[in-house]
Coordinates of C-alpha atoms (C1' of nucleotides) in Angstrom, one line a residue:
Chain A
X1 CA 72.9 16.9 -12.0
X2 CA 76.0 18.2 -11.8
X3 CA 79.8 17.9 -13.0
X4 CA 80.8 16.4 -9.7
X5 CA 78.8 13.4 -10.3
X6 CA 80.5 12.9 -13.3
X7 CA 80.1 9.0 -13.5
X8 CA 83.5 8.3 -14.7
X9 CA 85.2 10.3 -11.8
X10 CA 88.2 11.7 -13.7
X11 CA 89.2 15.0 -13.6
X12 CA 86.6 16.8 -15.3
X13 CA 87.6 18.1 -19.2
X14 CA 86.0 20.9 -20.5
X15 CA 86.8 23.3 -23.5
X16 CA 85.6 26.5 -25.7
X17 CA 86.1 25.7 -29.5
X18 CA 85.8 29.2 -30.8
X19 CA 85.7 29.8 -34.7
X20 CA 88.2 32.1 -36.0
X21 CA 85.7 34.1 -38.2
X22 CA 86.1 36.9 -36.1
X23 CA 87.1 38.6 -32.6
X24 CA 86.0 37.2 -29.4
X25 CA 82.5 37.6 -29.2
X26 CA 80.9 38.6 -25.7
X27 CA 78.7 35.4 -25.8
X28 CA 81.5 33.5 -26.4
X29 CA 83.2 35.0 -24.0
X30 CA 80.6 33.6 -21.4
X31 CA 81.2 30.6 -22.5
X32 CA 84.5 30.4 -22.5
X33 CA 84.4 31.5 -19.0
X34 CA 82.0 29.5 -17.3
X35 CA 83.7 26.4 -19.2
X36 CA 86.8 27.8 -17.1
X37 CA 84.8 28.5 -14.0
X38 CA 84.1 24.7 -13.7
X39 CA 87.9 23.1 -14.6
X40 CA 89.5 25.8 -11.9
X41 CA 86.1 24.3 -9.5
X42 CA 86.6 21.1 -10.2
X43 CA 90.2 20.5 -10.6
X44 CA 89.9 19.5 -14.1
X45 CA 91.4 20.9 -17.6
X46 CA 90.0 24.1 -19.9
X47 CA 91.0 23.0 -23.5
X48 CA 91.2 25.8 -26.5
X49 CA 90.6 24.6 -29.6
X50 CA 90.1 26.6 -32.9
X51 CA 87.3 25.6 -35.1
X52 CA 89.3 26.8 -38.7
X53 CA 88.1 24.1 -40.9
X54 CA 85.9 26.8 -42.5
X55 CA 89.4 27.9 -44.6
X56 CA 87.3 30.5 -46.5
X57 CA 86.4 32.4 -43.6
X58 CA 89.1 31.5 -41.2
X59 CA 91.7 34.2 -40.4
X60 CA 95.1 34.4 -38.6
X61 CA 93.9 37.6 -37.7
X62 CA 91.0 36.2 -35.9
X63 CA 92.9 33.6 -33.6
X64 CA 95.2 36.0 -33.0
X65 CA 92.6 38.2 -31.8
X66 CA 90.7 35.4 -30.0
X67 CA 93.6 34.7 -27.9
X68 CA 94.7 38.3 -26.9
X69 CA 90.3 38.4 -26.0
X70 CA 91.2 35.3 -23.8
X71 CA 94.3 36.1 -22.0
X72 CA 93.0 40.2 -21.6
X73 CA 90.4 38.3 -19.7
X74 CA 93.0 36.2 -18.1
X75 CA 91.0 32.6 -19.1
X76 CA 94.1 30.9 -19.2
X77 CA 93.9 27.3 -21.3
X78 CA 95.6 24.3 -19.8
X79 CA 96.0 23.2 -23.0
X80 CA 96.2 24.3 -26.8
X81 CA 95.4 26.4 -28.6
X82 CA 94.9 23.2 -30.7
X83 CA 93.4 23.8 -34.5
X84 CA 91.7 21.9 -36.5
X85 CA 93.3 21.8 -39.4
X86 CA 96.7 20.4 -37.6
X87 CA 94.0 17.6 -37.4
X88 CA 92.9 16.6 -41.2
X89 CA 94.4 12.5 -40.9
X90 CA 92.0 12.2 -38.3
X91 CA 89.0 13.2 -39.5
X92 CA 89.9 11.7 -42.8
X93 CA 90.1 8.6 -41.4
X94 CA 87.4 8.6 -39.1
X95 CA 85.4 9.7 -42.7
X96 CA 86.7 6.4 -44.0
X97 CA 85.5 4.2 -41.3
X98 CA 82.4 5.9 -41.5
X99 CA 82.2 4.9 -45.5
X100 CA 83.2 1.4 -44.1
X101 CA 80.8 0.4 -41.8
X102 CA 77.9 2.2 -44.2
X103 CA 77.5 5.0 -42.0
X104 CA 78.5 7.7 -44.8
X105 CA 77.9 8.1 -48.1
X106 CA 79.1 10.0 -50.9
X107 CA 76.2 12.6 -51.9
X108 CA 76.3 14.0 -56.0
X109 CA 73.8 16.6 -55.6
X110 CA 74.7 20.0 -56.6
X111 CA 74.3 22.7 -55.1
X112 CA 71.8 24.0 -57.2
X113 CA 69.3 20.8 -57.1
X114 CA 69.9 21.4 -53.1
X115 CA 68.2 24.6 -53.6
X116 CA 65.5 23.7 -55.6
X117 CA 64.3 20.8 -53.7
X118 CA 64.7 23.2 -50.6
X119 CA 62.4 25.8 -51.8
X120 CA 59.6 23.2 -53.2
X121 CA 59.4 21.9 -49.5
X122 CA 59.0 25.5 -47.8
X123 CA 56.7 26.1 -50.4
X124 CA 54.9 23.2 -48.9
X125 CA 55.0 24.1 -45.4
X126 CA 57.4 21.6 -44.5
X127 CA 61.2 21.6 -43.0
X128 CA 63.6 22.1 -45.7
X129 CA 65.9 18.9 -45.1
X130 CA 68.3 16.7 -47.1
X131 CA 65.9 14.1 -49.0
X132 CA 68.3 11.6 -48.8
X133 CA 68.2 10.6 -52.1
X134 CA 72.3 9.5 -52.4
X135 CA 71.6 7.0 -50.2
X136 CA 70.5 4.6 -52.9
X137 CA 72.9 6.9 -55.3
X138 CA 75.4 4.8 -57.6
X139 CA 78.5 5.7 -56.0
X140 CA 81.3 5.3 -58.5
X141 CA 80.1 8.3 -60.4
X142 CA 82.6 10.4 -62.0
X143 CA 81.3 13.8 -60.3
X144 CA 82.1 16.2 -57.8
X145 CA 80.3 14.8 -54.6
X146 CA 80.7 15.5 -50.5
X147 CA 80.2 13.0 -47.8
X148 CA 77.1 12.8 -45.7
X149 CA 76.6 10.9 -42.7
X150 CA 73.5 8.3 -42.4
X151 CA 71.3 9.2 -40.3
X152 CA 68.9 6.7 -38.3
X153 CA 65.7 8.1 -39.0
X154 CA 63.9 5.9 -37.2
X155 CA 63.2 6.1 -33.2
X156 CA 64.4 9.1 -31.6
X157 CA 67.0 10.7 -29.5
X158 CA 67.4 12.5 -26.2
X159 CA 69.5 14.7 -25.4
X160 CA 70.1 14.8 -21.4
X161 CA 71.0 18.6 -21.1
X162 CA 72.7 19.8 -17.5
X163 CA 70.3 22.9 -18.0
X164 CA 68.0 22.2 -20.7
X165 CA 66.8 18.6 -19.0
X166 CA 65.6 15.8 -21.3
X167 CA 65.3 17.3 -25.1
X168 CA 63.7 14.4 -27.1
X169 CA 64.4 15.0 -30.8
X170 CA 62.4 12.2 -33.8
X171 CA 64.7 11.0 -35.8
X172 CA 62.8 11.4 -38.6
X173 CA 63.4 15.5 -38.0
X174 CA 66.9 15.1 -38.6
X175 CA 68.4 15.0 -42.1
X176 CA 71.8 13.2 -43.4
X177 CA 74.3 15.7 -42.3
X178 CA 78.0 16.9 -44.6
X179 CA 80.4 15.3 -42.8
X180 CA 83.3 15.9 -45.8
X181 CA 82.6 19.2 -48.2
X182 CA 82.5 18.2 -51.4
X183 CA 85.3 17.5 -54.5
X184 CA 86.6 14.7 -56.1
X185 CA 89.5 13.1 -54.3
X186 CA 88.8 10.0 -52.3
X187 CA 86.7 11.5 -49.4
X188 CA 85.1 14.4 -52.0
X189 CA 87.6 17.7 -51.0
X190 CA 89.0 15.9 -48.0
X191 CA 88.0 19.0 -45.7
X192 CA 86.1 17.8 -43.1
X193 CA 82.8 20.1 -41.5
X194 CA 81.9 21.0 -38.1
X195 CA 79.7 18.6 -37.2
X196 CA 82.3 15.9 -37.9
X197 CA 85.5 17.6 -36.1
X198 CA 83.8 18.6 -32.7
X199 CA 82.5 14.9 -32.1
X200 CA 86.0 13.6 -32.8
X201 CA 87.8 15.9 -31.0
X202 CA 85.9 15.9 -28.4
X203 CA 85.9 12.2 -27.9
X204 CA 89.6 11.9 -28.7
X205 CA 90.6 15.0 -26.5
X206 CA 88.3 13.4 -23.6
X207 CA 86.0 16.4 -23.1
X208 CA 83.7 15.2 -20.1
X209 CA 81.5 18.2 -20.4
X210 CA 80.7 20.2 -23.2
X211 CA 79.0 23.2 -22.6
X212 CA 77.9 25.6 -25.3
X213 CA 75.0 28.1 -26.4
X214 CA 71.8 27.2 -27.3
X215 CA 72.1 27.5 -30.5
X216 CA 74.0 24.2 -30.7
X217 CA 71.1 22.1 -29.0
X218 CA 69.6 21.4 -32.3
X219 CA 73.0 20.1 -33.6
X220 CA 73.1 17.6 -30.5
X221 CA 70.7 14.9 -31.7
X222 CA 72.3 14.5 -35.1
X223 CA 76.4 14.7 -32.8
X224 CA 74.4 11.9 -30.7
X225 CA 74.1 9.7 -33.2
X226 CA 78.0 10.0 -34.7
X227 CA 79.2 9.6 -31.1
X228 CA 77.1 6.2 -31.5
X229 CA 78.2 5.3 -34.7
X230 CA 81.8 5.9 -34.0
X231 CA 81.0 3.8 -30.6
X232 CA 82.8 6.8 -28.6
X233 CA 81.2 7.5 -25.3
X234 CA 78.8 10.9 -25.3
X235 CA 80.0 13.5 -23.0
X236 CA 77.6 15.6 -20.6
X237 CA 75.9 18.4 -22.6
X238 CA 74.9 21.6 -21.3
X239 CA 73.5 24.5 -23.5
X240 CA 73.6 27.9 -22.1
X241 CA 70.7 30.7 -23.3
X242 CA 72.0 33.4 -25.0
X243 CA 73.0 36.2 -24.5
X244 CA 70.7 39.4 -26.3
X245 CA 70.3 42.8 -27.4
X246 CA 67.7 44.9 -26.2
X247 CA 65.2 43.8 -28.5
X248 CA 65.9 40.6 -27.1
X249 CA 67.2 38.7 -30.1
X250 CA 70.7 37.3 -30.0
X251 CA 73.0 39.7 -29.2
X252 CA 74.9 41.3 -32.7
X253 CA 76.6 44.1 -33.7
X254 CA 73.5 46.0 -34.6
X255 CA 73.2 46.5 -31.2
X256 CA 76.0 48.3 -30.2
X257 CA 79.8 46.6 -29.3
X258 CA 79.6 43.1 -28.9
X259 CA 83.8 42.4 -29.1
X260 CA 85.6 42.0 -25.5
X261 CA 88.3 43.9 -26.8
X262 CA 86.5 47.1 -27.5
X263 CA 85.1 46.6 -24.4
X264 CA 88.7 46.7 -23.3
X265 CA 89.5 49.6 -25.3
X266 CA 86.5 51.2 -24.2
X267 CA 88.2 51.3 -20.6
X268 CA 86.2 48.6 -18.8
X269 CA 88.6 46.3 -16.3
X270 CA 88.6 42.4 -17.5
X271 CA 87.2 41.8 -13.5
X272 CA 84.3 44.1 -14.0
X273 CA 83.5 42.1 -17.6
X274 CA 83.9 38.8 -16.0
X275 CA 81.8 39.7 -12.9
X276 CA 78.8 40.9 -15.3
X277 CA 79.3 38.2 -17.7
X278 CA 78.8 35.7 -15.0
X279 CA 75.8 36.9 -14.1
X280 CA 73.7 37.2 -17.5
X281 CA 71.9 33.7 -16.4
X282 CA 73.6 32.5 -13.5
X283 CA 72.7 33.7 -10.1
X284 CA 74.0 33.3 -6.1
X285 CA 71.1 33.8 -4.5
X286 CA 71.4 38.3 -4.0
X287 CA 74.6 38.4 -4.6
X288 CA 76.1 41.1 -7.3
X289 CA 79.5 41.4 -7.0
X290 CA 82.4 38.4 -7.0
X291 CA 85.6 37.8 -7.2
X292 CA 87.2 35.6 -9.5
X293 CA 88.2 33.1 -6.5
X294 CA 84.5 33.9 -5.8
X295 CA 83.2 33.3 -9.0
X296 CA 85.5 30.1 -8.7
X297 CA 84.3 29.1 -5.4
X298 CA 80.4 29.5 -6.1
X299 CA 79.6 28.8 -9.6
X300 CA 77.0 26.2 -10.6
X301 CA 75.6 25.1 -13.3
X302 CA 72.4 24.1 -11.4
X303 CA 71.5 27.7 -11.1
X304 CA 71.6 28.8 -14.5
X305 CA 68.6 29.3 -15.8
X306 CA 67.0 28.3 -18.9
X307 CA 66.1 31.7 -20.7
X308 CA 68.1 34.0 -22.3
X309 CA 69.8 37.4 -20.7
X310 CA 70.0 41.1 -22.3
X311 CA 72.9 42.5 -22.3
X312 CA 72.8 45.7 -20.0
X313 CA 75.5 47.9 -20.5
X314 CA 74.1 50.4 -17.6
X315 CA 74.8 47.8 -15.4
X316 CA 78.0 47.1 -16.8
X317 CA 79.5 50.5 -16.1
X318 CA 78.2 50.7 -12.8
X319 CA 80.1 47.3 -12.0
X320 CA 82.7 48.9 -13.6
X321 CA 83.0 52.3 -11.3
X322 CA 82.7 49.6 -8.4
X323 CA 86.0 47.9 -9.6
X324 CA 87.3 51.1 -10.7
X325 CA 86.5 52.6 -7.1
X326 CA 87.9 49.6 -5.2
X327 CA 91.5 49.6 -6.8
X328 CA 94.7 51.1 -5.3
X329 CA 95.9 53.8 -7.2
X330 CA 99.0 52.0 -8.5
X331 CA 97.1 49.8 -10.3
X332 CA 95.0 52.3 -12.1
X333 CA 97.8 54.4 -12.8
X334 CA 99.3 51.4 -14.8
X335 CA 95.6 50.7 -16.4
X336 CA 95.4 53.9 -17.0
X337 CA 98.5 55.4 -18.8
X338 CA 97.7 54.1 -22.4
X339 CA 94.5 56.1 -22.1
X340 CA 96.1 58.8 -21.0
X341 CA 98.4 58.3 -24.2
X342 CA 95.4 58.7 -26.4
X343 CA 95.1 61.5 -25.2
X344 CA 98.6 62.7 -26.2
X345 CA 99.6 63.6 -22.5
X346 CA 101.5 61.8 -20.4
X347 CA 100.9 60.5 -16.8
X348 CA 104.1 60.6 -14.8
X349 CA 104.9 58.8 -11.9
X350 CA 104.8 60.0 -8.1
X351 CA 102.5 60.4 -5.3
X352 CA 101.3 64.1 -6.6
X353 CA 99.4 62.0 -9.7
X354 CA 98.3 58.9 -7.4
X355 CA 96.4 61.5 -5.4
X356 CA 95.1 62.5 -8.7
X357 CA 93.4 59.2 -9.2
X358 CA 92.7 59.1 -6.1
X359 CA 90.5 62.3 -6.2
X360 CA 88.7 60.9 -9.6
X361 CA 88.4 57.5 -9.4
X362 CA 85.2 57.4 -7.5
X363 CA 83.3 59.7 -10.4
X364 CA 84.5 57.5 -13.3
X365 CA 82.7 54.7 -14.6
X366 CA 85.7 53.8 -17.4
X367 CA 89.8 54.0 -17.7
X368 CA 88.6 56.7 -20.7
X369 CA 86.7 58.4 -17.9
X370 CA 89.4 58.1 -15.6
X371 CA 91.9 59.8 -18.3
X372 CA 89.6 62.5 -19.2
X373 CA 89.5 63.3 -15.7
X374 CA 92.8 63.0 -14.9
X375 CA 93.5 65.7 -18.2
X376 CA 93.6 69.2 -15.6
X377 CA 96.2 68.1 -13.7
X378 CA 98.8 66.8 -16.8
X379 CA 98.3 70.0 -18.8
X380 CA 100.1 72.9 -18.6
X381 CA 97.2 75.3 -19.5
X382 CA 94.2 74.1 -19.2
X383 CA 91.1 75.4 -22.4
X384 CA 88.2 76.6 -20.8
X385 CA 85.2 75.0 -22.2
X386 CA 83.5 78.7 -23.5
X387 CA 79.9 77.3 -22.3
X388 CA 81.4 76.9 -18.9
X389 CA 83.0 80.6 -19.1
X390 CA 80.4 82.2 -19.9
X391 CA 77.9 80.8 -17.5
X392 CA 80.9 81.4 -14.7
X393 CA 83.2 83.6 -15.3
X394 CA 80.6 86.5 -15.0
X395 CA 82.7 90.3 -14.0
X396 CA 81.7 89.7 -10.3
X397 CA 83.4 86.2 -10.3
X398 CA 86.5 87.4 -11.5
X399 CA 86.0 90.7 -9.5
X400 CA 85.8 87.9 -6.5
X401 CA 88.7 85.6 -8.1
X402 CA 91.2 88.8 -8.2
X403 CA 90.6 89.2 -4.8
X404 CA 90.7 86.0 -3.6
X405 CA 94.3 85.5 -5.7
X406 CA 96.8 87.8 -3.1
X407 CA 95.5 85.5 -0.4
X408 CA 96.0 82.6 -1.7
X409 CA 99.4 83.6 -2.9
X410 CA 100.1 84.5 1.0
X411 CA 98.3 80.8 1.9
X412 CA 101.0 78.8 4.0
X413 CA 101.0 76.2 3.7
X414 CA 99.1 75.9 0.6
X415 CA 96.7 72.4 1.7
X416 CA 93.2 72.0 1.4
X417 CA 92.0 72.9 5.2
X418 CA 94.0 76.1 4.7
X419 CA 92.5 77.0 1.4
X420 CA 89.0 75.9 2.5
X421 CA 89.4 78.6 5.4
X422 CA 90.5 81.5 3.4
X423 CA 87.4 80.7 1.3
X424 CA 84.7 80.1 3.8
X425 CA 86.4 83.8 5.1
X426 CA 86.4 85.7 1.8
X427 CA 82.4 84.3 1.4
X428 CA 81.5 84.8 4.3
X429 CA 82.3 88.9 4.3
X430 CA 80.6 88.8 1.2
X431 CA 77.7 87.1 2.4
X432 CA 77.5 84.8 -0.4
X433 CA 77.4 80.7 -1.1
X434 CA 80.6 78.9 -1.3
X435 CA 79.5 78.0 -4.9
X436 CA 79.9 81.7 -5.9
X437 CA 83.7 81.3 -5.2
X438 CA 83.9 77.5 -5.8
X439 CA 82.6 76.9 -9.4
X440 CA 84.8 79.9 -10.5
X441 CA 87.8 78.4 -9.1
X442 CA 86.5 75.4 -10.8
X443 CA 86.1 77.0 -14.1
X444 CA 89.4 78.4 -14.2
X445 CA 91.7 75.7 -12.9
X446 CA 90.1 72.9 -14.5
X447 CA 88.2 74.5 -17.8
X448 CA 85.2 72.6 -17.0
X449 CA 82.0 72.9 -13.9
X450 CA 82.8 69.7 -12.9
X451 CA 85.8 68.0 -10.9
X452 CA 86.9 66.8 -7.8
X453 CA 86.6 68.5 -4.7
X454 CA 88.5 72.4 -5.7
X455 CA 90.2 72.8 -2.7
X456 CA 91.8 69.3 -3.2
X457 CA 92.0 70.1 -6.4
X458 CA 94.2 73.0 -5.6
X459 CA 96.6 71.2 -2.9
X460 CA 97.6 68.6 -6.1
X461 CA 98.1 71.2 -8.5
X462 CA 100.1 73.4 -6.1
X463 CA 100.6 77.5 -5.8
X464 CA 102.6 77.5 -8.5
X465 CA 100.2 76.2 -11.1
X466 CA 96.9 77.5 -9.3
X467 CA 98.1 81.4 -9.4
X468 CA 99.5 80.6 -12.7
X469 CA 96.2 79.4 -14.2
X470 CA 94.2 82.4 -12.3
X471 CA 96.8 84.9 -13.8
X472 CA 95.8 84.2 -16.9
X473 CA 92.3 85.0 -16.7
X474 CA 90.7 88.4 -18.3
Chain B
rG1 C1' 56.4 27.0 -42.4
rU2 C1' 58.7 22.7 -39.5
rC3 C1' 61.5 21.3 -35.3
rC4 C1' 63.6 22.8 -30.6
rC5 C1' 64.0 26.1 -26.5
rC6 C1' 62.1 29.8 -23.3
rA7 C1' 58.4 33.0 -20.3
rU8 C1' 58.9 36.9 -12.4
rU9 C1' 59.1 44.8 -12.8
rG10 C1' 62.3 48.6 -18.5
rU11 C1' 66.9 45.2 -17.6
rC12 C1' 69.8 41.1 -14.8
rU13 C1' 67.7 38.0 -11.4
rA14 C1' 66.1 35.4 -6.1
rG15 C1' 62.3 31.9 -5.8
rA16 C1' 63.1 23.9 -5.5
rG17 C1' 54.2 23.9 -3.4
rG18 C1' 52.9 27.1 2.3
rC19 C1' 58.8 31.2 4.6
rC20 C1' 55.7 35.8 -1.1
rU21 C1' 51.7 41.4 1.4
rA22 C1' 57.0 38.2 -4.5
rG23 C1' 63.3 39.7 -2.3
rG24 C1' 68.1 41.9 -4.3
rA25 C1' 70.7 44.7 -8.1
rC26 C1' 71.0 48.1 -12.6
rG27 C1' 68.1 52.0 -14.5
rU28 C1' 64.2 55.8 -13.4
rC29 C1' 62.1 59.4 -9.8
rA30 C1' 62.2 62.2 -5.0
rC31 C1' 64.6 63.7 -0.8
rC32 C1' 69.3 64.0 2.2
rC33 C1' 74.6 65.0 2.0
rU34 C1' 77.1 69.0 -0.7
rU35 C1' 81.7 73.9 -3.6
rU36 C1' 80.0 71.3 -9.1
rC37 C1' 79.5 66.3 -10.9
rA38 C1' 79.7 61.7 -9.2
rC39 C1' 79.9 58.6 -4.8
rG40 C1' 77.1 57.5 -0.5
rG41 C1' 72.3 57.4 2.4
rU42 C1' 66.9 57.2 2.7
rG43 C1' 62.5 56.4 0.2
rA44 C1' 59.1 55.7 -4.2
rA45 C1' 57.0 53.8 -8.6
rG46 C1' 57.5 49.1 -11.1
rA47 C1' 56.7 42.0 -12.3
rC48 C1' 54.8 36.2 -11.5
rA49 C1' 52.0 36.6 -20.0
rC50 C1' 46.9 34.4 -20.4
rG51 C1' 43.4 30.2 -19.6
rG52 C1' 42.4 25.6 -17.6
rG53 C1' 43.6 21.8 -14.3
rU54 C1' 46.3 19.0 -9.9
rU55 C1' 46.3 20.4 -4.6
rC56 C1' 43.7 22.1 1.7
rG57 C1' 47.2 25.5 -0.6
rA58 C1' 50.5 27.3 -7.1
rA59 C1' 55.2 32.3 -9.2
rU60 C1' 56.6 27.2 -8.2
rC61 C1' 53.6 20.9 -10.8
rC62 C1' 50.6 19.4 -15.5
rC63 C1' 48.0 20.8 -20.2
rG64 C1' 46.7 24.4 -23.6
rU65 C1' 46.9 29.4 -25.7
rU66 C1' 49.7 33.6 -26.7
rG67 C1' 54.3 35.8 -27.1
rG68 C1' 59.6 35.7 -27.8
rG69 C1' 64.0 33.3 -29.3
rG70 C1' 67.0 29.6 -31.8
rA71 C1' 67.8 26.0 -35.6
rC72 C1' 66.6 24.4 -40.4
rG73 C1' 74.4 26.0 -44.5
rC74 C1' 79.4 21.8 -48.2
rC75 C1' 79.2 28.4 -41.1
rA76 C1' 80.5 27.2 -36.4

RNA sequence: GUCCCCAUUGUCUAGAGGCCUAGGACGUCACCCUUUCACGGUGAAGACACGGGUUCGAAUCCCGUUGGGGACGCCA
């Protein structure tokens, strides 16, 4: 099955409905993505929507980071951000209809009996689920209670998963769920829970498809059965495998950096991300690298698989040095800059520093690469790294770099075929390896063994700077 | 523990019963290129978890076992 057969043949909806509890995670990130993947495919919308009724742990700071996440990434909504709690009437009232047909109830357990009742059923080996005891509670009490939803526990439901298949859940597994937390107002506190909010919003925004990580699947039955009971009609599900660390549980912060943007500020381009993302559990037959049209043109949801993905960061930054490789050096000059920044330098504009990039681009596998390679040339005296001296810079190099100097002083003009002559000369009527002559000139016009090629090296830097850097040598 | 999901090299994956002597990519190793490091090129090692079925034929379908993961919140 797929989106296109969508019975009701309407543009397709679809949506990510992050929680503002933190920065955009990578997972979510996926998800947000192939969500968008399928509404540029199909013609159809991308809704945000915020998840904030959790006010305890909600932050502005979050959805302001959740957005910058989204839009570094360039997953552009088509509509929202819509949050929840702009929302409250509605899911008020829908709690109130629920209470009215004698599909809620109000539930005067405290927390504490909760507990205890949980623990006596582990104890026994069985699943630690509401007992349902409200149900036959006198509901006029004069406590603090929250609303739950009643469940049918008889029969069972299936949930008809795009990737999953058929998931049959007994009802009988499934417990009486908190729609409304609890207090003493007319609907307990009046603040609504998860379970409740994403089945009316997704009804009443019309999402056709929603698609979400596994870990929701065992929330599905018990959403199932409020679509029903609010008579809305059930959208397609589809429940993508997660995303892991290397030990091959979901992936967390224990193993390693799981927000996009310090993936962004670790100098990874929001293509590169995107083109890996895509393919932790999707595939196009042998295909590795796409495009976002690409991407676009050739996702599916019938070939994502059904297990989850590590998250490979090797293969990461080798996407990334492809990107990186493939740009113009415009662009990375503009992607670059604020790295160079960091580095308290500054990258200037003109053709002299394009070459630059153009010279280290292939060797870097990050924009903090990139900078750091870029350093030499934006310097004006360049620190020898003492290791790098010391293995280099023995006396006969420098006896060899002092004679070398007066002709490249006299080198006209001063370009790399030039300089690559006068070298392969002076070598040769020494009888030595160009790398005798070429790692000192390395050493002491870029303080480290390892750059670009030194004679193009030399042509950016110019006479002026080379001599200048070999002056200053012992 | 209970329920649910999953199972191809170290990792991401191709695989829709014969096209599989299991393909590609990352990583690893070797060699080539070479002024260093990368890039690039060539090559190598490396997988169908196990056991039963079904079938003329199974990586592919079914069952079981084992292993892993997820859920079991007045979080989402």
């Amino acid at each position: 099955m797929s989106p296109t057969t969508d019975p009701k043949k309407t543009a397709p909806r679809f949506r990510f409905a992050p929680s503002p509890t933190g920065y955009l995670h990578i997972g979510g990130a996926r998800t947000a993505l192939f969500n968008w993947l399928l509404a540029r495919q199909l013609g159809g919308s991308f809704i945000l929507r915020i998840e904030d009724t959790d006010r305890e742990r909600s932050t502005d700071e979050s959805i302001r980071s959740i957005l910058e996440g989204m839009s570094w990434l360039k997953l552009d909504a088509d509509e929202g951000p819509f949050r929840q709690t702009d929302r409250m009437e509605l899911y008020k009232s829908h709690v109130d209809k629920l209470i009215a047909i004698g599909r809620a109830y109000k539930c005067f357990c405290t927390p504490e009996e909760l507990e205890e009742r949980k623990k006596i059923l582990t104890a026994k080996g069985e699943k630690p689920k509401y007992d349902g005891r409200c149900r036959q509670a006198n509901q006029t009490q004069d406590k603090p209670y929250c609303i739950r939803f009643l469940n049918r526990d008889e029969g069972a439901t299936v949930v008809h998963d795009l990737i999953k298949g058929d998931v049959t859940f007994q009802n009988s597994e499934l417990d009486d769920l908190v729609i409304g937390r609890s207090g003493r107002g007319p609907t307990g506190s009046g603040v609504p829970t998860y379970n409740l909010c994403v089945v009316i919003d997704d009804a009443l925004m019309r999402i056709s498809h929603v698609i979400r990580g596994d870990d929701h699947l065992n929330n599905t039955p018990r959403q199932i059965q409020l679509y029903e009971a609010l008579d809305y009609p059930l959208p397609q599900f589809a429940h993508l495998p997660m995303i892991l660390g290397a030990d091959k549980s979901r992936l967390s912060k224990r193993h390693g950096a799981t927000s996009v943007l310090a993936y962004r500020d670790m100098g990874f381009l929001p293509d590169a991300l995107i083109n890996f993302l895509s393919r932790i559990g999707w595939a196009h037959g042998d295909e590795e690298i796409f495009s976002r049209e690409e991407l676009i043109q050739k996702f599916s949801l019938d070939h994502v698989g059904k297990s989850g993905g590590v998250f490979n960061q090797e293969k990461l930054l080798w996407l990334n040095n492809h990107y990186l490789k493939n740009y113009g050096e415009e662009t990375l000059a503009t992607l670059v800059r604020p790295f160079v920044e960091k580095l308290g330098l500054v990258l200037p504009e003109g053709p002299k520093f394009l070459k630059a990039i153009a010279l280290v681009k292939e060797r870097a596998k990050t924009l903090v690469d990139l900078a750091n390679d870029l350093k030499f040339f934006l310097v004006d005296t360049v620190e020898i790294d003492p290791e790098a001296e010391q293995k280099v810079l023995t006396p006969e190099a420098l006896d060899l770099l002092r004679e070398f100097t007066p002709q490249l002083q006299a080198a006209e003009p001063f370009h790399e075929a030039t300089l690559k002559a006068l070298a392969e000369d002076l070598i040769k009527s020494k009888g030595l390896k160009m790398v005798k002559l070429a790692q000192p000139l390395r050493v002491a016009l870029t303080g480290t063994t390892v750059s670009p090629g030194i004679f193009e090296v030399m042509t950016i830097l110019g006479k002026e700077q080379v001599l200048k850097r070999l002056s200053i040598l012992p």
